[in-house]
Coordinates of C-alpha atoms in Angstrom, one line a residue:
M1 CA 67.5 -21.9 -50.6
D2 CA 69.2 -18.8 -51.8
A3 CA 68.4 -15.8 -49.5
S4 CA 67.4 -13.5 -52.4
V5 CA 65.1 -16.1 -53.9
A6 CA 63.6 -16.7 -50.5
E7 CA 63.0 -13.0 -50.1
Q8 CA 61.4 -12.8 -53.5
L9 CA 59.3 -15.8 -52.7
R10 CA 58.2 -14.3 -49.4
E11 CA 57.1 -11.1 -51.2
K12 CA 55.0 -13.1 -53.6
L13 CA 53.4 -15.0 -50.8
N14 CA 52.5 -11.9 -48.8
C15 CA 48.9 -10.6 -48.4
S16 CA 48.6 -7.0 -49.8
I17 CA 46.4 -6.1 -46.9
C18 CA 48.3 -7.3 -43.8
L19 CA 51.7 -7.5 -45.7
G20 CA 52.3 -10.8 -44.0
L21 CA 52.5 -14.3 -45.2
Y22 CA 49.1 -15.6 -46.4
R23 CA 46.9 -17.2 -43.8
D24 CA 44.1 -19.4 -45.1
P25 CA 44.5 -17.8 -48.6
V26 CA 41.4 -17.1 -50.7
T27 CA 40.9 -16.0 -54.3
L28 CA 38.5 -13.4 -55.7
P29 CA 36.8 -13.6 -59.1
C30 CA 39.4 -11.1 -60.4
G31 CA 42.2 -13.5 -59.5
H32 CA 43.9 -11.7 -56.7
N33 CA 44.6 -13.5 -53.4
F34 CA 44.3 -12.4 -49.8
C35 CA 44.1 -13.8 -46.3
G36 CA 40.6 -15.0 -45.7
D37 CA 40.2 -12.9 -42.5
C38 CA 41.8 -9.8 -44.1
I39 CA 39.5 -9.6 -47.1
R40 CA 36.4 -10.3 -45.0
D41 CA 37.4 -7.6 -42.5
S42 CA 38.0 -5.2 -45.5
W43 CA 34.6 -5.9 -46.9
R44 CA 33.0 -5.3 -43.5
R45 CA 34.7 -1.8 -43.3
C46 CA 34.6 -0.8 -47.0
E47 CA 32.7 -1.6 -50.2
Q48 CA 32.7 -5.2 -51.4
S49 CA 35.4 -5.0 -54.1
C50 CA 39.0 -6.1 -54.7
P51 CA 41.4 -3.9 -52.7
E52 CA 44.0 -4.1 -55.5
C53 CA 42.1 -3.7 -58.8
R54 CA 38.9 -2.3 -57.3
E55 CA 36.7 -4.7 -59.3
P56 CA 33.3 -5.0 -57.6
C57 CA 32.4 -8.4 -56.2
P58 CA 28.8 -9.7 -56.5
A59 CA 26.7 -9.0 -53.4
G60 CA 26.7 -12.0 -51.1
A61 CA 29.7 -13.5 -52.8
E62 CA 32.0 -15.5 -50.6
P63 CA 35.8 -15.7 -51.3
R64 CA 36.8 -19.2 -52.3
R65 CA 39.8 -20.9 -50.7
N66 CA 42.9 -21.2 -52.9
V67 CA 43.8 -24.9 -52.4
A68 CA 47.0 -24.8 -54.4
L69 CA 48.4 -21.7 -52.7
S70 CA 47.5 -23.2 -49.3
Q71 CA 49.4 -26.4 -50.1
V72 CA 52.4 -24.4 -51.3
L73 CA 52.5 -22.5 -48.0
E74 CA 52.2 -25.8 -46.1
L75 CA 55.2 -27.2 -48.0
L76 CA 57.3 -24.1 -47.4
R77 CA 56.5 -24.2 -43.7
A78 CA 57.3 -27.9 -43.5
A79 CA 60.6 -27.4 -45.4
G80 CA 61.6 -24.5 -43.1
G81 CA 61.1 -21.9 -45.8
P82 CA 60.1 -18.3 -45.3
G83 CA 57.4 -17.9 -42.8
P84 CA 56.7 -16.5 -39.4
D85 CA 59.1 -16.9 -36.5
P86 CA 58.3 -20.3 -34.9
D87 CA 58.4 -18.5 -31.5
S88 CA 55.8 -16.0 -32.5
D89 CA 52.0 -16.3 -32.8
P90 CA 51.4 -18.7 -35.8
D91 CA 48.2 -16.8 -36.7
P92 CA 48.6 -13.2 -35.6
D93 CA 45.4 -11.0 -35.8
P94 CA 46.0 -7.4 -36.8
R95 CA 43.0 -6.5 -34.6
A96 CA 44.4 -8.3 -31.5
G97 CA 45.5 -6.3 -28.4
P98 CA 49.1 -5.6 -27.4
D99 CA 51.5 -8.5 -27.7
P100 CA 52.1 -9.7 -24.1
R101 CA 55.8 -10.2 -25.0
A102 CA 56.2 -6.7 -26.4
G103 CA 58.9 -5.9 -23.9
P104 CA 62.4 -4.7 -24.6
G105 CA 63.8 -6.5 -27.6
A106 CA 60.4 -7.8 -28.8
R107 CA 59.9 -7.8 -32.6
C108 CA 57.0 -7.5 -35.0
S109 CA 55.7 -10.9 -36.1
R110 CA 55.0 -9.6 -39.6
H111 CA 58.1 -7.5 -40.4
G112 CA 60.7 -8.7 -37.9
R113 CA 61.4 -5.2 -36.7
P114 CA 61.5 -4.0 -33.1
L115 CA 58.2 -3.1 -31.5
E116 CA 58.6 0.5 -30.6
L117 CA 55.2 2.0 -31.1
F118 CA 51.6 1.3 -30.1
C119 CA 48.7 1.7 -32.6
R120 CA 45.7 3.1 -30.6
T121 CA 43.4 2.7 -33.5
E122 CA 43.9 -1.1 -33.7
G123 CA 45.0 -1.5 -30.1
R124 CA 48.2 -3.4 -30.8
C125 CA 52.0 -3.0 -30.7
A126 CA 53.6 -2.0 -34.0
C127 CA 57.0 -1.5 -35.6
C128 CA 58.1 1.3 -37.9
A129 CA 57.2 -0.8 -41.0
C130 CA 53.6 -1.2 -39.7
T131 CA 53.3 2.6 -39.5
V132 CA 54.3 2.9 -43.2
H133 CA 51.7 0.4 -44.4
E134 CA 48.6 -0.6 -42.5
C135 CA 49.0 1.9 -39.6
R136 CA 50.0 4.9 -41.6
L137 CA 46.8 6.9 -40.9
H138 CA 46.3 5.5 -37.4
E139 CA 46.9 7.2 -34.0
R140 CA 50.3 6.0 -32.8
V141 CA 52.3 6.6 -29.6
L142 CA 55.6 5.3 -28.1
L143 CA 55.3 2.1 -26.1
D144 CA 56.6 3.7 -23.0
E145 CA 54.1 6.6 -23.2
E146 CA 51.2 4.2 -23.8
R147 CA 52.4 2.1 -20.8
R148 CA 52.7 5.1 -18.5
E149 CA 49.1 6.2 -19.5
R150 CA 47.8 2.7 -19.1
E151 CA 49.5 2.3 -15.7
G152 CA 47.9 5.6 -14.6
Q153 CA 44.5 4.3 -15.6
L154 CA 45.1 1.0 -13.8
R155 CA 46.2 2.8 -10.7
A156 CA 43.1 4.9 -10.8
R157 CA 41.0 1.8 -11.3
L158 CA 42.8 0.1 -8.4
E159 CA 42.1 3.1 -6.2
V160 CA 38.4 3.0 -7.2
T161 CA 38.3 -0.7 -6.6
Q162 CA 39.8 -0.3 -3.1
Q163 CA 37.3 2.5 -2.3
R164 CA 34.4 0.3 -3.5
S165 CA 35.8 -2.6 -1.5
T166 CA 36.0 -0.4 1.6
Q167 CA 32.4 0.8 0.9
A168 CA 31.2 -2.7 0.4
E169 CA 32.9 -3.9 3.7
T170 CA 31.3 -0.9 5.5
Q171 CA 27.9 -1.8 4.1
L172 CA 28.4 -5.4 5.0
Q173 CA 29.3 -4.5 8.6
H174 CA 26.2 -2.2 8.7
L175 CA 24.0 -5.2 7.5
Q176 CA 25.6 -7.4 10.1
Q177 CA 24.9 -4.8 12.8
Q178 CA 21.3 -4.5 11.5
T179 CA 20.9 -8.3 11.6
T180 CA 22.2 -8.3 15.2
H181 CA 19.9 -5.4 16.2
I182 CA 16.8 -6.9 14.5
Q183 CA 17.4 -10.3 16.2
S184 CA 17.9 -8.6 19.6
S185 CA 15.0 -6.3 19.1
A186 CA 12.7 -9.1 17.9
C187 CA 13.7 -11.2 21.0
T188 CA 13.0 -8.2 23.2
L189 CA 9.6 -7.5 21.5
A190 CA 8.6 -11.1 21.7
S191 CA 9.4 -11.2 25.4
M192 CA 7.5 -7.9 26.0
V193 CA 4.5 -9.0 23.9
S194 CA 4.3 -12.3 25.8
S195 CA 4.5 -10.4 29.1
K196 CA 1.9 -7.9 28.1
F197 CA -0.5 -10.7 26.8
S198 CA 0.1 -12.6 30.0
C199 CA -0.8 -9.5 32.0
L200 CA -3.7 -8.9 29.7
L201 CA -5.0 -12.4 30.2
Q202 CA -4.7 -12.0 33.9
A203 CA -6.6 -8.7 33.8
L204 CA -9.3 -10.2 31.5
E205 CA -9.7 -13.1 33.9
K206 CA -10.0 -10.7 36.8
R207 CA -12.4 -8.6 34.8
Q208 CA -14.4 -11.7 33.9
A209 CA -14.6 -12.9 37.5
L210 CA -15.7 -9.4 38.7
A211 CA -18.3 -9.1 35.9
L212 CA -19.7 -12.6 36.7
E213 CA -19.7 -11.7 40.4
N214 CA -21.6 -8.4 39.7
I215 CA -24.1 -10.3 37.5
E216 CA -24.6 -12.8 40.3
T217 CA -25.0 -10.1 42.9
A218 CA -27.5 -8.2 40.8
K219 CA -29.4 -11.4 40.1
T220 CA -29.5 -12.3 43.8
Q221 CA -30.8 -8.8 44.7
A222 CA -33.4 -8.9 41.9
L223 CA -34.6 -12.4 42.9
A224 CA -34.7 -11.4 46.6
Q225 CA -36.9 -8.4 45.7
I226 CA -39.2 -10.6 43.7
Q227 CA -39.5 -13.2 46.5
D228 CA -40.3 -10.5 49.0
E229 CA -43.0 -9.1 46.8
E230 CA -44.3 -12.7 46.2
R231 CA -44.7 -13.1 50.0
Q232 CA -46.5 -9.9 50.3
L233 CA -48.8 -10.8 47.4
R234 CA -49.5 -14.3 48.8
G235 CA -50.3 -12.8 52.2
H236 CA -52.6 -10.2 50.7
L237 CA -54.3 -12.9 48.6
E238 CA -54.8 -15.1 51.7
A239 CA -56.4 -12.2 53.6
L240 CA -58.7 -11.5 50.6
T241 CA -59.7 -15.1 50.4
Q242 CA -60.5 -15.3 54.2
Y243 CA -62.5 -12.1 53.9
G244 CA -64.4 -13.5 50.9
C245 CA -65.3 -16.6 52.9
R246 CA -66.5 -14.6 55.8
V247 CA -68.8 -12.6 53.5
H248 CA -70.0 -15.7 51.9
D249 CA -70.9 -17.2 55.3
L250 CA -72.8 -14.1 56.3
L251 CA -74.8 -14.2 53.0
T252 CA -75.9 -17.8 53.8
Q253 CA -76.9 -17.0 57.4
G254 CA -80.6 -17.6 57.8
D255 CA -81.1 -15.9 61.2
H256 CA -81.8 -12.2 60.6
Q257 CA -80.5 -11.1 64.0
T258 CA -77.3 -13.0 63.7
F259 CA -76.7 -11.7 60.2
L260 CA -77.3 -8.1 61.2
Q261 CA -75.0 -8.3 64.3
E262 CA -72.1 -10.1 62.5
S263 CA -72.3 -7.9 59.4
Q264 CA -72.2 -4.8 61.6
Q265 CA -69.0 -6.2 63.2
L266 CA -67.4 -7.1 59.8
L267 CA -64.5 -4.8 58.9
E268 CA -63.6 -3.3 55.5
P269 CA -61.8 -5.6 53.0
P270 CA -58.0 -5.6 53.0
A271 CA -56.6 -2.4 51.4
P272 CA -54.6 -2.8 48.1
L273 CA -50.8 -3.1 48.5
G274 CA -50.0 -0.1 46.4
P275 CA -47.8 0.3 43.3
R276 CA -45.1 -2.3 42.9
T277 CA -41.4 -1.4 43.0
P278 CA -39.8 -2.1 39.6
V279 CA -37.4 -5.0 39.7
Q280 CA -33.8 -3.7 39.6
W281 CA -32.5 -5.7 36.6
D282 CA -31.0 -4.0 33.5
E283 CA -28.9 -6.0 31.0
D284 CA -27.5 -2.9 29.4
E285 CA -26.4 -1.6 32.7
Q286 CA -24.6 -4.9 33.4
L287 CA -22.8 -4.6 30.1
S288 CA -22.1 -0.9 30.0
D289 CA -18.8 -1.0 31.8
L290 CA -17.7 -4.0 29.7
K291 CA -18.6 -2.3 26.5
E292 CA -16.4 0.7 27.2
S293 CA -13.4 -1.3 28.6
L294 CA -13.5 -4.1 26.0
S295 CA -14.5 -2.0 23.0
P296 CA -11.1 -2.5 21.1
L297 CA -11.2 -6.2 21.6
C298 CA -14.9 -6.5 20.8
G299 CA -14.2 -4.7 17.6
L300 CA -12.0 -7.5 16.5
L301 CA -14.7 -10.0 17.4
L302 CA -17.4 -8.1 15.7
E303 CA -15.4 -7.9 12.5
E304 CA -15.4 -11.7 12.4
Q305 CA -18.9 -12.4 13.7
H306 CA -20.9 -9.5 12.1
P307 CA -19.5 -8.6 8.7
P308 CA -21.4 -5.6 7.3
R309 CA -23.6 -6.2 4.3
M310 CA -23.2 -4.7 0.9
P311 CA -25.8 -1.9 0.5
A312 CA -29.0 -2.8 -1.4
K313 CA -28.1 0.0 -3.9
A314 CA -25.9 -2.6 -5.6
A315 CA -29.0 -4.7 -6.3
H316 CA -30.8 -1.7 -7.8
S317 CA -33.2 -1.4 -4.8
L318 CA -33.2 0.8 -1.7
P319 CA -32.8 -0.7 1.8
A320 CA -35.5 -0.3 4.3
D321 CA -33.2 1.6 6.6
Y322 CA -32.3 4.3 3.9
R323 CA -32.3 7.8 5.4
N324 CA -33.0 11.1 3.7
L325 CA -30.7 13.6 5.5
T326 CA -30.4 17.4 5.5
F327 CA -27.6 19.7 6.5
D328 CA -27.8 21.8 9.7
P329 CA -27.4 25.4 8.6
A330 CA -26.4 26.5 12.1
S331 CA -23.3 24.2 11.9
A332 CA -22.1 25.2 8.4
N333 CA -18.8 27.1 8.0
R334 CA -19.4 30.6 6.7
H335 CA -17.8 29.7 3.3
F336 CA -20.5 27.0 2.8
Y337 CA -23.6 27.8 0.8
L338 CA -26.6 25.5 1.4
S339 CA -29.2 25.0 -1.3
H340 CA -31.9 22.5 -2.6
E341 CA -33.7 22.6 0.8
D342 CA -30.5 22.1 2.7
Q343 CA -29.6 19.0 0.8
Q344 CA -26.6 20.4 -1.1
V345 CA -23.6 22.3 0.1
T346 CA -20.9 24.2 -1.9
H347 CA -17.6 25.6 -0.7
H348 CA -17.1 29.2 -2.0
R349 CA -14.0 31.4 -1.7
E350 CA -16.1 34.3 -0.6
P351 CA -17.8 33.9 2.9
Q352 CA -21.4 34.7 3.4
G353 CA -20.7 36.9 6.4
P354 CA -19.5 36.6 9.9
A355 CA -19.4 33.2 11.6
R356 CA -22.7 32.2 13.3
P357 CA -22.7 30.9 16.9
G358 CA -22.3 27.2 16.9
S359 CA -20.9 27.0 13.4
F360 CA -17.7 25.3 12.4
E361 CA -14.6 27.4 12.0
L362 CA -13.3 24.5 10.0
W363 CA -14.6 23.8 6.5
Q364 CA -17.2 21.4 7.8
V365 CA -21.0 21.0 8.1
Q366 CA -23.0 18.6 10.2
C367 CA -26.4 17.0 9.5
A368 CA -29.5 18.0 11.4
Q369 CA -30.4 14.3 12.0
G370 CA -28.6 12.1 14.4
F371 CA -28.9 8.5 15.5
R372 CA -28.9 6.8 18.9
A373 CA -29.8 3.2 18.0
G374 CA -30.7 1.0 15.1
R375 CA -29.4 0.5 11.6
H376 CA -29.2 3.4 9.1
Y377 CA -27.9 3.9 5.5
W378 CA -27.5 7.1 3.4
E379 CA -25.7 8.1 0.2
V380 CA -23.9 11.3 -0.9
L381 CA -22.8 12.5 -4.3
T382 CA -19.5 14.6 -4.6
S383 CA -18.4 16.8 -7.4
D384 CA -14.8 15.9 -7.1
H385 CA -12.1 14.4 -4.7
S386 CA -10.8 16.2 -1.6
V387 CA -13.8 15.5 0.6
T388 CA -14.1 13.8 4.0
L389 CA -17.3 12.1 5.3
G390 CA -17.9 10.5 8.6
V391 CA -19.9 10.5 11.9
T392 CA -19.3 12.3 15.2
Y393 CA -20.5 12.7 18.7
P394 CA -22.1 16.1 19.5
E395 CA -19.0 17.0 21.4
L396 CA -16.9 17.5 18.3
T397 CA -15.2 20.9 18.6
R398 CA -16.2 23.7 16.2
C399 CA -12.9 25.6 16.7
K400 CA -9.9 25.3 14.5
Q401 CA -6.9 23.8 16.3
G402 CA -3.4 23.8 14.7
M403 CA -2.8 23.7 11.0
N404 CA -5.5 21.1 10.2
T405 CA -8.5 22.3 8.1
D406 CA -10.6 19.5 9.5
N407 CA -10.9 17.4 12.7
I408 CA -13.0 14.5 11.5
G409 CA -11.3 11.4 12.9
R410 CA -8.6 13.4 14.6
G411 CA -9.9 12.5 18.0
P412 CA -11.8 9.6 19.8
D413 CA -15.2 11.2 19.2
S414 CA -15.4 11.0 15.4
W415 CA -14.7 8.6 12.5
G416 CA -14.0 9.7 9.0
L417 CA -13.0 8.6 5.4
C418 CA -10.9 11.1 3.5
I419 CA -11.1 10.9 -0.3
Q420 CA -8.1 12.4 -2.1
E421 CA -7.0 12.4 -5.7
D422 CA -4.4 9.7 -5.3
S423 CA -5.4 8.0 -2.0
V424 CA -8.1 7.1 0.5
Q425 CA -7.5 7.3 4.2
A426 CA -9.6 6.1 7.2
W427 CA -9.2 8.3 10.3
H428 CA -10.0 7.7 13.9
N429 CA -8.4 8.9 17.1
G430 CA -5.7 10.7 15.2
K431 CA -4.5 7.6 13.4
A432 CA -4.8 7.1 9.6
Q433 CA -5.0 3.9 7.7
R434 CA -4.2 4.2 4.0
L435 CA -6.6 2.3 1.7
P436 CA -6.5 1.4 -2.0
R437 CA -7.5 4.2 -4.4
A438 CA -11.2 4.2 -5.3
S439 CA -13.9 6.3 -7.1
G440 CA -15.2 9.0 -4.8
R441 CA -18.2 10.3 -6.7
L442 CA -21.2 8.3 -5.3
L443 CA -20.6 7.0 -1.8
G444 CA -22.7 5.1 0.7
M445 CA -22.4 5.0 4.5
E446 CA -24.0 2.3 6.7
L447 CA -24.2 2.7 10.5
D448 CA -25.3 0.0 12.9
L449 CA -25.4 1.2 16.4
D450 CA -26.7 -2.0 17.9
I451 CA -23.9 -4.2 16.6
G452 CA -21.4 -1.5 16.5
Y453 CA -19.9 -0.8 13.1
L454 CA -19.6 2.0 10.5
T455 CA -19.0 1.0 6.8
F456 CA -18.1 3.2 3.8
Y457 CA -18.9 2.1 0.2
S458 CA -18.0 3.3 -3.2
L459 CA -21.0 2.8 -5.5
E460 CA -19.5 3.7 -8.9
P461 CA -18.8 2.0 -11.3
Q462 CA -19.9 -0.9 -9.0
A463 CA -20.5 -1.3 -5.3
Q464 CA -17.2 -1.7 -3.4
Q465 CA -16.6 -1.8 0.4
L466 CA -13.9 0.7 1.3
H467 CA -13.5 0.4 5.0
T468 CA -15.3 -0.6 8.3
F469 CA -14.9 0.8 11.7
N470 CA -15.9 -1.4 14.7
A471 CA -16.8 0.4 17.9
F472 CA -19.5 0.7 20.6
F473 CA -21.1 4.1 20.1
N474 CA -22.0 5.4 23.6
H475 CA -23.6 8.6 22.5
P476 CA -25.8 9.8 19.6
V477 CA -23.9 10.3 16.4
Y478 CA -24.4 12.8 13.6
P479 CA -23.1 12.6 9.9
V480 CA -20.5 15.3 9.3
F481 CA -18.6 16.4 6.2
W482 CA -15.5 18.4 5.1
L483 CA -15.1 20.0 1.7
L484 CA -12.2 21.6 -0.1
E485 CA -12.8 25.0 -1.8
G486 CA -14.8 24.6 -5.0
R487 CA -16.3 21.2 -4.1
T488 CA -20.0 20.4 -3.9
L489 CA -21.6 17.6 -1.9
T490 CA -25.2 16.5 -2.2
L491 CA -27.2 14.3 0.2
C492 CA -29.1 11.8 -2.0
H493 CA -32.9 11.8 -1.4
H494 CA -35.4 9.1 -2.4
P495 CA -39.1 9.7 -2.0
V496 CA -39.9 6.1 -0.8
T497 CA -37.8 6.5 2.3
Q498 CA -38.6 8.2 5.6
E499 CA -36.7 10.5 7.9
A500 CA -35.0 9.1 10.9
E501 CA -34.0 11.2 13.9
I502 CA -32.8 10.6 17.4

């Protein structure tokens, strides 16, 4: 084929968008032809019209494949006519990235010219002809400049990658060290716990043997005392019986002279033995030492064997052991104002006056009533959160120590529940246990001194058990409360209940 004719034919078979040979040619309603991908890409970017004559195309219209033109292109390619370089990409995409063969001497697959530039807008290598046509308004740089910039970016990425690899390796080593430490620590702890439990079991066995021995000794002494008194009583009873028989014989004596002589010689009846000595046997005394030494362990047992009941308040009735309490004015902090016959306390900013002897320096107040034995239940109504309620032995210090504004549950002599806005904490012996958040408006407290537990309840919107302390209470306990400034706490009274004191 003549070169000029081939060149003219090539121009007729070029797409006016990509300026290359048609690929999958399609025809618009106006009659103009384009590459299928080119016209679709043009419609995605611009309005749906013909790029040559600007005739609008119907919305949703799909270009139709030009079968005749496709067959002509196939025949030309099969005959070796004008077309793309057989060594080049048979279906180049103008939106594709840089040609991987765009090294020295590489040529444009569309125009056959050397690739000297890089189009940053489309992200591909371009020749000078590309810059005149489709890349005319795009951002372009020399290939060497683009490569240097890309190499700089890749080196920076490589450095970041190496840093991250080093960091990951360091973290991996740290995790491996933690694994080794945890395994070693767990092994050591297991050995230590086993050893401690072994010692504890031995100590418990010795304690058990000693307790049983003490019980047996006390039993022997008590029984010996009883047997001794039985012998005395039996001897006394025998003497009384003999004396009674002697008197009876005299009463039946018929001879007056004999009766008078023998009755004159008869002695007085045996004297009474006097008051009995109480038997030395006290179950509480036998268990007192055990209660104190085994209190923590017994707490675990009590928790399983004697679960506290839910208060009868939940059943819309009052329990028989409900207590009407009042505050002790002598114990109230000087910022506390008592009212409603000492049933309500309010924390004010301004103090009432100087502190009274025996009053709390802390923001606390104690109830006038205390309990030594039995089961007791009472309820309080709070105006807001930031209050603490609990029970304490009489030895609870009134003085402020350190930065704490309360000491309920800070030592071994008190137990407390602290209601905050976002948390609830149970305090005893300086240790806090965080509990789920609960309503702190209407609260109930149940104390059983015989079994040994103290339970706190939230009663609104429904009865809910908050926490239970298990302990043997060795001294009388008093309800005690702490309030933040501006808070009010009321002891709930019910007329059907009765007061209970020590």
